[in-house]
Coordinates of C-alpha atoms in Angstrom, one line a residue:
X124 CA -1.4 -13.7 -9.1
X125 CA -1.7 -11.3 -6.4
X126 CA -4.8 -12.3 -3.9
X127 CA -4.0 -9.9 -0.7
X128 CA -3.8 -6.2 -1.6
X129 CA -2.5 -4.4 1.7
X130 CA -2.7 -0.9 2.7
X131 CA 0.1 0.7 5.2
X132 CA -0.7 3.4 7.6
X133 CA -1.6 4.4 11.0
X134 CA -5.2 4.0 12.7
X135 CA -6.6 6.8 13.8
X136 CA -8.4 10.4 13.3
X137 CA -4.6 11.9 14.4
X138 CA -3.0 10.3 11.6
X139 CA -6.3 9.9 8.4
X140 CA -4.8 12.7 6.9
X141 CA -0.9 12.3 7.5
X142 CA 1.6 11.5 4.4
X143 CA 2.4 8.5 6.2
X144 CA -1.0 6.9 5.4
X145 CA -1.0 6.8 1.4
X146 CA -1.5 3.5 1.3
X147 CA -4.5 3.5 3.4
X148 CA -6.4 6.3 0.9
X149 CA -5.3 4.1 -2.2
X150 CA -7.1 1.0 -0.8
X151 CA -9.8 3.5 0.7
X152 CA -10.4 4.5 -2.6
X153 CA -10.4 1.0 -4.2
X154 CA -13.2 0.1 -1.4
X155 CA -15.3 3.1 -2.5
X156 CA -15.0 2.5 -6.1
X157 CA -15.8 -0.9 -5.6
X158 CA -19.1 -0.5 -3.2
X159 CA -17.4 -2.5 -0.9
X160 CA -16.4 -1.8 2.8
X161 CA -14.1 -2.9 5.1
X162 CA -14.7 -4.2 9.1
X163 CA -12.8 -4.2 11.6
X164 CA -11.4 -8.3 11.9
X165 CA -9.7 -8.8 15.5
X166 CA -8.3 -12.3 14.2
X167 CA -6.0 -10.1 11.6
X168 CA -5.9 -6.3 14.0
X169 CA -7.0 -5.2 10.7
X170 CA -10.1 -3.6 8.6
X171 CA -10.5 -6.5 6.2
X172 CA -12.7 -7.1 3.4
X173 CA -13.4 -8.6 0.1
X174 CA -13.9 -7.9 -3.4
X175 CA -13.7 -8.7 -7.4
X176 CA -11.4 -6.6 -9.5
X177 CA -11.2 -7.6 -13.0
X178 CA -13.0 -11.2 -12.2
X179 CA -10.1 -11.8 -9.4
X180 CA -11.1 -12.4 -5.9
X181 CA -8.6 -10.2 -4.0
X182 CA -8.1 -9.5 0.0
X183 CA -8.0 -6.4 1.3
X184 CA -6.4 -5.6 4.5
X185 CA -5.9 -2.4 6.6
X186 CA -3.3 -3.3 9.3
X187 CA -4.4 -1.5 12.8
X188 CA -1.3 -2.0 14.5
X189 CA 0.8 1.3 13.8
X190 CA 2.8 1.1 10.9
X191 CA 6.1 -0.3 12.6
X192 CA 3.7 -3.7 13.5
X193 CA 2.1 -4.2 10.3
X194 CA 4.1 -7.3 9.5
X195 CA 2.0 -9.0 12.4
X196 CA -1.2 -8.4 10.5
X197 CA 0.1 -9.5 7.0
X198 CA 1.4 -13.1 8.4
X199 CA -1.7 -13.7 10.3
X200 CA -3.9 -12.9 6.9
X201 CA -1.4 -14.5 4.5
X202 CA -1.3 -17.9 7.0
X203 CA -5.5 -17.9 7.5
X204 CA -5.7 -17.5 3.9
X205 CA -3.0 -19.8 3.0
X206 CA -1.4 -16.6 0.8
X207 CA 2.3 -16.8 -0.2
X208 CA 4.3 -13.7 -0.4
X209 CA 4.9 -13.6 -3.9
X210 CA 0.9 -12.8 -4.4
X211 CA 1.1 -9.7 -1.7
X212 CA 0.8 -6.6 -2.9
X213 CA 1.4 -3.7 -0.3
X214 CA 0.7 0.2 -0.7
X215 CA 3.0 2.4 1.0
X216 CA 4.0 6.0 0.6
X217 CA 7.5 6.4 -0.8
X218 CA 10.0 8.9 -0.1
X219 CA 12.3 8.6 -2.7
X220 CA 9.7 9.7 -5.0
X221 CA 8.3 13.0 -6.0
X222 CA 4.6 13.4 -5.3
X223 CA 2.5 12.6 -8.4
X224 CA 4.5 9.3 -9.0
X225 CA 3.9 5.8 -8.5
X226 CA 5.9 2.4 -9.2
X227 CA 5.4 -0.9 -9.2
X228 CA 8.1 -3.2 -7.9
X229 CA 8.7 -6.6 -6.5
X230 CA 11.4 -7.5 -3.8
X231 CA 14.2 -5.7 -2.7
X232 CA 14.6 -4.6 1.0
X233 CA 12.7 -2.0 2.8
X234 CA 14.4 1.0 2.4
X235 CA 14.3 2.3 5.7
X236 CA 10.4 2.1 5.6
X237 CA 9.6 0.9 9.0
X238 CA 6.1 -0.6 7.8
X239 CA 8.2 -2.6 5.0
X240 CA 10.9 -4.1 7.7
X241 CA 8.0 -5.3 9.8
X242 CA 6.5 -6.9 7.0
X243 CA 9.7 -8.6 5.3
X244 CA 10.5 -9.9 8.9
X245 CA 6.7 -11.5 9.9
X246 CA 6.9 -12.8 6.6
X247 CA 10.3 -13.8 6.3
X248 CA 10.4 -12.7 2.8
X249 CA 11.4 -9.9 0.8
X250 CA 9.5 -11.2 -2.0
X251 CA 6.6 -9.7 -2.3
X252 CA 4.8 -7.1 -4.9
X253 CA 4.7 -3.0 -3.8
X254 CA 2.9 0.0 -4.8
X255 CA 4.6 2.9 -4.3
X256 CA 2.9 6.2 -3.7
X257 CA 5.6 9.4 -3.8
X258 CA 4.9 11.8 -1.4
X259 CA 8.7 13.1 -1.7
X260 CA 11.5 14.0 0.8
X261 CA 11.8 16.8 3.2
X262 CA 15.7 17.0 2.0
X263 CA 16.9 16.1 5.6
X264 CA 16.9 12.4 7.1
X265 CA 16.5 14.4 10.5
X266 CA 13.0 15.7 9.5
X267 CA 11.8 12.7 7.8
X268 CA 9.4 11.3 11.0
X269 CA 8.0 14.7 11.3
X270 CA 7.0 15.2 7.5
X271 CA 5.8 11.9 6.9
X272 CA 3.7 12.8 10.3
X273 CA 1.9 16.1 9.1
X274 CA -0.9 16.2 6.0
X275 CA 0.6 17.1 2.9
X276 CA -0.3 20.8 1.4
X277 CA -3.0 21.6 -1.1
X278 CA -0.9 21.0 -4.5
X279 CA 0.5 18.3 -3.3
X280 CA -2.2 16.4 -1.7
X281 CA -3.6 16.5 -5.1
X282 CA -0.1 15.4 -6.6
X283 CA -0.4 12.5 -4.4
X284 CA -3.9 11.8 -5.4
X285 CA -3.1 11.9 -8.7
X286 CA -0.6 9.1 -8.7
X287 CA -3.5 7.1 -6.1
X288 CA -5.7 6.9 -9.3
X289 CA -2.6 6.1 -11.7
X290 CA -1.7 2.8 -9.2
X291 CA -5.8 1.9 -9.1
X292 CA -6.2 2.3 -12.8
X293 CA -2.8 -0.9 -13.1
X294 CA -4.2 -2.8 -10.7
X295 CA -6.5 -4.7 -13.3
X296 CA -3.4 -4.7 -15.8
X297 CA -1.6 -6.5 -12.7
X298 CA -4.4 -9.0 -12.2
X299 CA -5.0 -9.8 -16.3
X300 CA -2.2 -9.6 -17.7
X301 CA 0.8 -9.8 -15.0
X302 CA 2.9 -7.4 -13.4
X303 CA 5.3 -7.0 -16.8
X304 CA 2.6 -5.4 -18.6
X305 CA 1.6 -3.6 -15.4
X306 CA 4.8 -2.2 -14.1
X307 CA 5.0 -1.1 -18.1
X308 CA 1.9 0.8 -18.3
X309 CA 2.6 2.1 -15.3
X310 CA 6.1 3.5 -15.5
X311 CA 5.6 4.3 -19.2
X312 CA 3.1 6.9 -18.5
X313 CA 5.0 9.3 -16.1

């Protein structure tokens, strides 16, 4: 049962709108739908707050440390709240994926997200749930800081939005009926 849903990006006006920060508008938009808010929480370096989705308490965490030091946030969180890593759920943008999709997947390594390596090595775990966001490749490894840096365009900011309300509609699937029927929904409907 996941109980700490995590959102990956960079703090800051610079960054709000940069690709890099998909994970931050999905939990952004969670808050809003939900009438909640988040505060900043020094204990975590984090916005944190707290809601119900689908009857489930669940954590929400916005990790302030940069993106390569989000692991620090998640273990301090997961330890106060006496989380494993098995009920983490973290939403990061994807490369290997086109914009407009989104998958659900638990384990594996990090796949040269920085955010990801931080995360599997504060928690010392790989095993944990994550929401993929695709906002696609720029077809050279050489350009990938810089593109993952800038704000997507028009078309495919809404792409990218698109797949942001595909992973928020699953997330009470993931928390009623498991991530099976979630992952199945989810990746069915592409």
């Amino acid at each position: 049962m996941i109980k700490l849903i995590v959102g990956l990006g960079n703090p800051g006006d610079r960054y709000q709108k940069t690709r890099h920060n998909a994970g931050f508008w999905l939990l952004d938009q969670l808050v809003a739908n939900e009438h909640s808010r988040l505060a900043e929480d020094k204990k975590f370096q984090s916005e944190y707050g707290k809601i119900f989705l689908a009857n489930h308490p669940l954590h929400l965490l916005k990790p302030l440390t940069f993106m390569n030091a989000s692991g620090r946030a998640v273990s301090a969180a997961a330890k106060f709240y006496d989380i494993a890593p098995e009920e983490i759920l973290v939403v990061h943008d994807e490369l290997d994926l086109p914009e407009g999709a989104v998958k659900l997947k638990y384990g594996g390594g990090h796949g040269g997200h920085n955010g990801l390596r931080d995360i599997i090595a504060a928690l010392g775990s790989k095993d944990f749930y994550r929401l993929r966001i695709g906002i696609n490749h720029p077809g050279d490894r050489n350009q990938v800081v810089d593109y993952v840096l800038h704000p997507p365009g028009k078309a495919e900011q809404a792409q990218i939005d698109t797949a942001i309300i595909r992973g928020l509609n699953v997330l009470p699937i993931l928390l009623q009926d498991g991530a099976e029927k979630a992952m199945h929904r989810l990746h069915s409907t592409e």
